[in-house]
Short mmCIF file of C-alpha atoms and ligand atoms in Angstrom, two decimals:
data_model
loop_
_atom_site.label_atom_id
_atom_site.label_comp_id
_atom_site.label_asym_id
_atom_site.label_seq_id
_atom_site.Cartn_x
_atom_site.Cartn_y
_atom_site.Cartn_z
CA MET A 1 -189.80 108.53 52.08
CA LEU A 2 -188.36 112.02 51.83
CA ALA A 3 -190.67 115.02 51.77
CA GLY A 4 -190.79 117.03 48.54
CA CYS A 5 -189.07 119.97 50.20
CA ALA A 6 -186.25 117.84 51.63
CA VAL A 7 -182.78 117.83 50.11
CA HIS A 8 -182.47 114.76 47.89
CA VAL A 9 -178.93 113.48 47.77
CA GLU A 10 -179.17 112.57 44.11
CA HIS A 11 -179.78 116.27 43.36
CA SER A 12 -176.74 117.44 45.32
CA ARG A 13 -174.70 120.15 43.65
CA GLY A 14 -171.76 117.91 44.35
CA ARG A 15 -168.16 118.30 45.48
CA ARG A 16 -165.47 120.73 44.36
CA PHE A 17 -163.40 117.80 43.16
CA PRO A 18 -165.71 115.18 41.63
CA GLU A 19 -165.31 111.69 43.07
CA PRO A 20 -166.70 108.33 41.95
CA PRO A 21 -169.74 107.16 43.93
CA HIS A 22 -169.24 104.86 46.90
CA PRO A 23 -170.78 101.38 46.56
CA TYR A 24 -172.92 101.52 49.72
CA ARG A 25 -172.79 105.04 51.24
CA ASN A 26 -174.43 108.08 49.66
CA ASP A 27 -172.65 111.45 49.49
CA PHE A 28 -174.17 112.91 52.67
CA GLN A 29 -173.35 109.74 54.62
CA ARG A 30 -169.78 110.03 53.37
CA ASP A 31 -169.66 113.69 54.41
CA ARG A 32 -170.91 112.74 57.87
CA ASP A 33 -168.21 110.09 58.11
CA ARG A 34 -165.49 112.47 56.89
CA VAL A 35 -166.43 114.89 59.65
CA ILE A 36 -166.31 112.13 62.27
CA HIS A 37 -162.86 111.05 61.07
CA SER A 38 -161.43 114.57 61.03
CA ARG A 39 -158.88 115.83 63.55
CA ALA A 40 -160.91 118.95 64.28
CA PHE A 41 -163.83 116.74 65.32
CA ARG A 42 -161.69 114.77 67.77
CA ARG A 43 -160.40 117.99 69.32
CA LEU A 44 -163.96 118.92 70.34
CA GLU A 45 -163.53 116.45 73.18
CA ALA A 46 -161.10 118.79 74.92
CA LYS A 47 -162.90 122.06 74.28
CA THR A 48 -165.10 123.76 76.85
CA GLN A 49 -168.83 123.97 76.22
CA VAL A 50 -169.78 126.03 79.31
CA PHE A 51 -167.76 124.57 82.16
CA THR A 52 -164.15 123.59 82.32
CA ARG A 53 -163.73 120.20 83.94
CA ARG A 54 -163.02 121.43 87.43
CA TYR A 55 -166.59 120.76 88.53
CA SER A 56 -167.18 117.26 87.27
CA ASP A 57 -166.33 114.72 84.58
CA HIS A 58 -170.06 114.32 83.94
CA PHE A 59 -170.43 117.71 82.32
CA ARG A 60 -170.76 118.30 78.61
CA ASN A 61 -167.81 119.22 76.51
CA ARG A 62 -168.12 120.35 72.92
CA LEU A 63 -168.00 116.81 71.60
CA THR A 64 -170.76 115.41 73.82
CA HIS A 65 -172.82 118.54 73.14
CA THR A 66 -172.33 117.92 69.42
CA ILE A 67 -173.50 114.30 69.76
CA GLU A 68 -176.62 115.51 71.60
CA VAL A 69 -177.37 118.02 68.84
CA SER A 70 -176.92 115.25 66.31
CA GLN A 71 -179.38 112.99 68.13
CA ILE A 72 -182.01 115.74 68.34
CA SER A 73 -181.49 116.77 64.71
CA ARG A 74 -181.91 113.21 63.44
CA THR A 75 -185.18 112.88 65.36
CA ILE A 76 -186.56 116.14 63.99
CA ALA A 77 -185.40 115.52 60.42
CA GLY A 78 -186.80 111.97 60.47
CA ALA A 79 -190.19 113.07 61.79
CA LEU A 80 -190.46 115.76 59.10
CA GLY A 81 -189.40 113.48 56.25
CA LEU A 82 -186.23 115.53 55.73
CA ASN A 83 -182.82 114.17 54.82
CA VAL A 84 -181.54 112.60 58.06
CA ASP A 85 -178.04 112.00 56.67
CA LEU A 86 -177.61 115.65 55.75
CA ALA A 87 -179.03 116.84 59.09
CA GLU A 88 -176.67 114.52 60.93
CA ALA A 89 -173.62 115.68 58.96
CA LEU A 90 -174.56 119.32 59.65
CA ALA A 91 -175.11 118.69 63.37
CA LEU A 92 -171.78 116.90 63.74
CA VAL A 93 -169.90 119.72 62.02
CA HIS A 94 -171.84 122.64 63.52
CA ASP A 95 -169.39 123.52 66.34
CA ILE A 96 -166.15 122.42 64.67
CA GLY A 97 -164.97 126.02 64.27
CA HIS A 98 -165.13 126.89 67.96
CA PRO A 99 -161.94 128.02 69.69
CA PRO A 100 -160.86 126.76 73.13
CA PHE A 101 -162.57 128.02 76.31
CA GLY A 102 -166.10 128.33 74.93
CA HIS A 103 -167.66 131.75 74.56
CA ALA A 104 -164.95 133.52 76.57
CA GLY A 105 -162.25 132.22 74.21
CA GLU A 106 -164.26 133.25 71.17
CA LYS A 107 -164.80 136.74 72.53
CA ALA A 108 -161.12 137.20 73.33
CA LEU A 109 -160.01 135.92 69.93
CA ASP A 110 -162.45 138.21 68.14
CA ALA A 111 -161.29 141.19 70.24
CA ALA A 112 -157.63 140.46 69.40
CA MET A 113 -158.52 140.27 65.70
CA ARG A 114 -160.60 143.46 65.78
CA ALA A 115 -157.61 145.33 67.17
CA GLN A 116 -155.92 144.30 63.86
CA GLY A 117 -158.89 145.45 61.75
CA LEU A 118 -160.08 141.85 61.27
CA PHE A 119 -162.56 139.60 63.10
CA PHE A 120 -163.17 136.01 64.14
CA ASP A 121 -166.35 134.12 63.23
CA HIS A 122 -166.70 130.44 64.12
CA ASN A 123 -168.83 129.50 61.10
CA LEU A 124 -166.31 131.02 58.68
CA HIS A 125 -163.55 129.29 60.60
CA ALA A 126 -165.41 125.96 60.34
CA LEU A 127 -165.55 126.40 56.57
CA ARG A 128 -161.79 127.03 56.48
CA ILE A 129 -161.22 123.85 58.50
CA VAL A 130 -163.19 121.61 56.15
CA GLU A 131 -161.94 123.35 53.00
CA ASP A 132 -158.30 123.80 53.83
CA PHE A 133 -156.89 122.81 57.23
CA GLU A 134 -157.79 119.13 57.27
CA ILE A 135 -155.11 117.30 55.33
CA ARG A 136 -156.22 113.69 54.86
CA TYR A 137 -156.58 113.01 51.17
CA ALA A 138 -153.91 112.80 48.49
CA ALA A 139 -156.12 114.30 45.78
CA PHE A 140 -157.19 117.54 47.49
CA ARG A 141 -156.88 119.73 50.57
CA GLY A 142 -159.72 119.65 53.07
CA LEU A 143 -162.58 117.16 53.21
CA ASN A 144 -164.07 117.93 49.78
CA LEU A 145 -167.58 118.03 51.27
CA THR A 146 -170.70 118.43 49.15
CA PHE A 147 -172.09 121.88 48.46
CA GLU A 148 -175.08 121.31 50.77
CA VAL A 149 -172.90 120.58 53.81
CA ARG A 150 -170.63 123.58 53.15
CA GLU A 151 -173.68 125.78 52.61
CA GLY A 152 -175.18 124.53 55.88
CA ILE A 153 -171.97 125.25 57.79
CA ILE A 154 -172.24 128.88 56.73
CA LYS A 155 -175.98 129.42 56.79
CA HIS A 156 -177.40 127.26 59.62
CA SER A 157 -177.27 129.88 62.36
CA LYS A 158 -177.13 133.27 60.71
CA ASP A 159 -177.47 135.20 57.48
CA TYR A 160 -174.31 136.56 55.87
CA GLY A 161 -174.61 139.59 53.54
CA ILE A 162 -173.07 139.45 50.11
CA ASP A 163 -171.55 142.95 50.41
CA GLU A 164 -169.64 142.06 53.55
CA HIS A 165 -168.75 138.51 52.44
CA PRO A 166 -168.34 138.43 48.65
CA GLN A 167 -166.23 135.25 48.98
CA LEU A 168 -169.41 133.41 50.08
CA ALA A 169 -171.42 134.32 46.96
CA GLN A 170 -171.47 130.67 45.78
CA TYR A 171 -173.58 129.78 48.85
CA LEU A 172 -176.72 131.54 47.55
CA LEU A 173 -176.75 134.18 50.29
CA ASN A 174 -179.99 135.73 49.04
CA GLN A 175 -181.81 132.40 49.54
CA ARG A 176 -182.91 130.58 52.67
CA PRO A 177 -180.97 127.42 53.58
CA PRO A 178 -182.70 124.03 53.24
CA LEU A 179 -184.86 122.90 56.19
CA GLU A 180 -182.16 120.41 57.22
CA ALA A 181 -179.83 123.36 57.90
CA GLN A 182 -182.54 125.56 59.41
CA LEU A 183 -183.37 123.01 62.08
CA ILE A 184 -179.75 122.66 63.29
CA ASP A 185 -179.69 126.02 65.03
CA LEU A 186 -182.92 125.21 66.90
CA ALA A 187 -181.77 121.68 67.79
CA ASP A 188 -178.58 123.31 69.11
CA GLU A 189 -180.66 125.60 71.34
CA ILE A 190 -182.80 122.73 72.64
CA ALA A 191 -179.64 120.76 73.41
CA TYR A 192 -177.77 123.45 75.29
CA ASN A 193 -180.73 125.00 77.09
CA THR A 194 -181.58 121.63 78.65
CA ALA A 195 -177.96 120.47 79.11
CA ASP A 196 -176.87 123.72 80.75
CA LEU A 197 -179.75 123.52 83.23
CA ASP A 198 -178.63 119.96 83.96
CA ASP A 199 -174.95 120.80 84.42
CA GLY A 200 -175.75 124.03 86.29
CA TYR A 201 -177.95 122.11 88.72
CA GLU A 202 -175.32 119.40 89.15
CA ALA A 203 -172.69 122.08 89.82
CA HIS A 204 -174.95 123.64 92.51
CA LEU A 205 -174.88 126.92 90.59
CA LEU A 206 -178.62 126.67 89.96
CA SER A 207 -181.14 125.45 92.52
CA LEU A 208 -184.30 123.53 91.75
CA ASP A 209 -186.41 126.41 93.10
CA GLU A 210 -184.61 128.96 90.93
CA ILE A 211 -185.11 126.83 87.83
CA ARG A 212 -188.79 126.21 88.64
CA THR A 213 -189.39 129.93 89.10
CA GLY A 214 -187.28 131.13 86.17
CA VAL A 215 -187.98 128.56 83.45
CA PRO A 216 -191.74 128.23 82.75
CA VAL A 217 -191.45 125.23 80.40
CA PHE A 218 -189.46 123.35 83.04
CA GLU A 219 -192.03 124.20 85.72
CA ARG A 220 -194.87 122.98 83.50
CA CYS A 221 -193.11 119.62 83.08
CA TYR A 222 -192.13 119.50 86.77
CA GLN A 223 -195.79 119.82 87.81
CA GLN A 224 -196.70 116.87 85.59
CA VAL A 225 -193.84 114.77 86.99
CA GLY A 226 -195.00 115.58 90.54
CA GLN A 227 -198.38 114.06 89.74
CA ILE A 228 -196.93 110.87 88.27
CA TYR A 229 -194.06 110.39 90.75
CA PRO A 230 -195.04 112.29 93.91
CA ASP A 231 -192.56 110.33 96.07
CA ALA A 232 -189.52 110.41 93.79
CA ILE A 233 -186.41 112.19 95.06
CA ASP A 234 -185.72 115.71 93.77
CA ARG A 235 -182.88 114.66 91.47
CA LEU A 236 -185.10 112.15 89.65
CA LYS A 237 -188.01 114.58 89.42
CA PHE A 238 -185.55 117.08 88.02
CA ASN A 239 -184.31 114.56 85.41
CA GLU A 240 -187.85 113.65 84.41
CA ALA A 241 -188.88 117.30 84.10
CA LEU A 242 -185.81 118.10 82.01
CA LYS A 243 -186.56 115.15 79.74
CA GLY A 244 -190.13 116.48 79.46
CA MET A 245 -188.81 119.94 78.56
CA LEU A 246 -186.58 118.54 75.82
CA ASN A 247 -189.42 116.45 74.47
CA CYS A 248 -191.85 119.34 74.57
CA MET A 249 -189.50 121.62 72.60
CA VAL A 250 -188.64 118.96 70.02
CA SER A 251 -192.32 118.04 69.50
CA ASP A 252 -193.33 121.66 69.18
CA LEU A 253 -190.59 122.33 66.64
CA ILE A 254 -191.64 119.31 64.57
CA GLU A 255 -195.36 120.14 64.69
CA ASN A 256 -194.99 123.84 64.09
CA THR A 257 -192.51 123.42 61.23
CA ARG A 258 -194.79 120.84 59.61
CA THR A 259 -197.77 123.21 59.91
CA ARG A 260 -195.81 126.13 58.49
CA THR A 261 -194.52 124.21 55.48
CA GLN A 262 -198.05 122.94 54.76
CA GLN A 263 -199.76 126.30 55.22
CA THR A 264 -197.26 128.12 53.03
CA GLY A 265 -197.66 125.46 50.34
CA MET A 266 -194.02 124.31 50.27
CA ARG A 267 -193.65 121.53 47.73
CA THR A 268 -190.01 121.58 46.72
CA LEU A 269 -186.58 122.51 48.05
CA GLU A 270 -186.66 125.48 45.69
CA ASP A 271 -189.86 126.73 47.41
CA VAL A 272 -188.06 126.60 50.77
CA ARG A 273 -185.05 128.44 49.35
CA GLN A 274 -187.18 131.20 47.82
CA TYR A 275 -189.51 131.69 50.80
CA PRO A 276 -188.83 135.10 52.41
CA GLU A 277 -188.18 133.68 55.90
CA ARG A 278 -187.00 130.52 57.63
CA LEU A 279 -189.76 127.96 58.08
CA ALA A 280 -188.25 125.85 60.85
CA ALA A 281 -189.54 127.50 64.02
CA PHE A 282 -191.18 126.95 67.39
CA SER A 283 -194.79 128.00 67.96
CA THR A 284 -195.30 131.46 69.46
CA GLU A 285 -195.88 130.02 72.95
CA VAL A 286 -192.86 127.72 72.98
CA GLU A 287 -190.70 130.41 71.36
CA ALA A 288 -191.55 132.64 74.35
CA GLU A 289 -190.62 129.80 76.70
CA ARG A 290 -187.37 129.21 74.82
CA ARG A 291 -186.46 132.87 75.25
CA ALA A 292 -187.31 132.76 78.94
CA ALA A 293 -185.09 129.69 79.43
CA LYS A 294 -182.24 131.34 77.57
CA ARG A 295 -182.58 134.57 79.53
CA PHE A 296 -182.59 132.59 82.78
CA LEU A 297 -179.39 130.79 81.79
CA TYR A 298 -177.65 134.05 80.88
CA GLU A 299 -178.59 135.78 84.08
CA ASN A 300 -178.01 132.88 86.44
CA LEU A 301 -175.37 130.69 84.83
CA TYR A 302 -173.37 132.18 81.96
CA LEU A 303 -172.95 135.51 83.77
CA SER A 304 -172.63 133.91 87.20
CA PRO A 305 -169.84 135.46 89.35
CA THR A 306 -168.68 131.90 90.16
CA LEU A 307 -167.63 131.41 86.54
CA GLU A 308 -165.92 134.82 86.29
CA PRO A 309 -162.41 133.69 87.31
CA GLU A 310 -162.20 130.97 84.67
CA LYS A 311 -163.56 133.31 82.01
CA ASP A 312 -160.98 135.93 83.01
CA ASP A 313 -158.23 133.30 82.75
CA ALA A 314 -159.50 132.23 79.34
CA GLU A 315 -159.51 135.78 77.99
CA ARG A 316 -156.08 136.55 79.40
CA ILE A 317 -154.53 133.38 77.99
CA VAL A 318 -155.93 133.96 74.49
CA ARG A 319 -155.01 137.66 74.52
CA GLU A 320 -151.43 137.13 75.74
CA LEU A 321 -150.68 134.23 73.42
CA PHE A 322 -152.08 136.12 70.45
CA SER A 323 -149.87 139.08 71.16
CA PHE A 324 -146.86 136.81 71.85
CA TRP A 325 -147.03 135.19 68.38
CA MET A 326 -147.72 138.55 66.72
CA GLN A 327 -144.43 139.77 68.16
CA LYS A 328 -142.55 136.48 67.70
CA PRO A 329 -143.89 134.76 64.58
CA GLY A 330 -140.65 132.73 64.54
CA ALA A 331 -142.02 130.80 67.54
CA LEU A 332 -144.98 129.50 65.49
CA PRO A 333 -144.77 125.90 64.21
CA PRO A 334 -143.11 125.70 60.75
CA GLY A 335 -146.38 125.06 58.90
CA TYR A 336 -147.88 128.26 60.28
CA GLN A 337 -144.73 130.27 59.55
CA GLN A 338 -145.06 129.13 55.97
CA LYS A 339 -148.73 130.18 55.89
CA ALA A 340 -147.73 133.61 57.18
CA GLU A 341 -145.83 134.18 53.93
CA GLU A 342 -149.11 133.98 51.99
CA GLU A 343 -151.62 135.30 54.52
CA ALA A 344 -151.82 138.15 57.04
CA LEU A 345 -150.03 137.20 60.26
CA PRO A 346 -153.02 137.97 62.55
CA ARG A 347 -155.18 135.53 60.55
CA VAL A 348 -152.53 132.82 60.80
CA VAL A 349 -152.12 133.31 64.56
CA CYS A 350 -155.92 133.33 64.93
CA ASP A 351 -156.25 130.07 62.95
CA TYR A 352 -153.58 128.45 65.11
CA ILE A 353 -155.22 129.49 68.40
CA ALA A 354 -158.76 128.70 67.22
CA GLY A 355 -157.79 125.10 66.49
CA MET A 356 -156.38 124.49 69.97
CA THR A 357 -157.96 122.44 72.72
CA ASP A 358 -158.19 123.84 76.25
CA ASN A 359 -155.33 121.56 77.34
CA PHE A 360 -153.04 122.54 74.50
CA ILE A 361 -153.54 126.28 74.90
CA TYR A 362 -152.78 125.96 78.63
CA GLU A 363 -149.52 124.22 77.77
CA GLN A 364 -148.62 126.95 75.27
CA TYR A 365 -149.37 129.59 77.85
CA GLU A 366 -147.14 127.88 80.42
CA LYS A 367 -144.38 127.62 77.85
CA TYR A 368 -144.45 131.13 76.45
CA CYS A 369 -146.28 133.54 78.72
CA SER A 370 -145.91 132.58 82.36
CA GLY A 371 -143.05 133.74 84.49
MG1 MG B 401 -173.61 124.12 69.43
#
């Protein structure tokens, strides 16, 4: 049973190009499946989340991160009586617009674009992928996703102003997104805060003591684990505590969001859209713990000197390739040369680079920029 303020698929605003209904999958299930079958989704497997593979094959990449976000989002949506199919589709598509090399690649691509008076934004890029770049269907370009999925791609993690982005006016920028979209950003945070502690510990970039001191929610769970399994080895106590941390954040998000929707008297999706702020949120205490965990990860992992060389490489490779194709657009693949006749060259080069996997951009760099 869906809650009153959930998105009901039968009330979807529909697709750009109307399609007949499917006999046994609803529109959000079909959107989820279209995302899974897209090329951009498969490329996530070879894109960096935080680490390149040089540490271990066990670490997350953008695809496994995405699957974790999807699992967490389904749990939260289900517990709140929200639309699980929509939440799952949004989780699976949420990182599809990310360029190679994680945050370093994104920063370098944005810097190259800003030097041309433009910018790069991964949500806007994700929308371009699903609207235009995926060529699978004879009847239309893109995946022809429902309005609610396209809206969620744009609005799940930040608010875009109508003055700056008039082309997004159709996505109701003055309204809040549905709860299914609101929860994606928080599920994303839960997924990467716990996963990055895990991978950072495995990589010996973070020690158990550092994590216990710097991440209060982890320490709280670690104390509990110590009482239940006093003789377990460190690695297992660590795993149990991390599992506890994930569970604690998910439960808090579910409980607090339920309380907020009840206390504010939300009855319908329209109520959620018109409410002045987002309703999916952690409690004050867990929100403080979330911030502490994030700060810890920035200071001790993301900005760690050990990761500097690979970030420097990433930025150099993106910067040099961008400038190479700006000077030699004739070296772009034919499809992109054609696009450059209709669109600004920097945007076309940016689209090409943003779609690349880590492996492919390395190959391009070897081919065009080294030696
Ligand atoms: Mg993510």
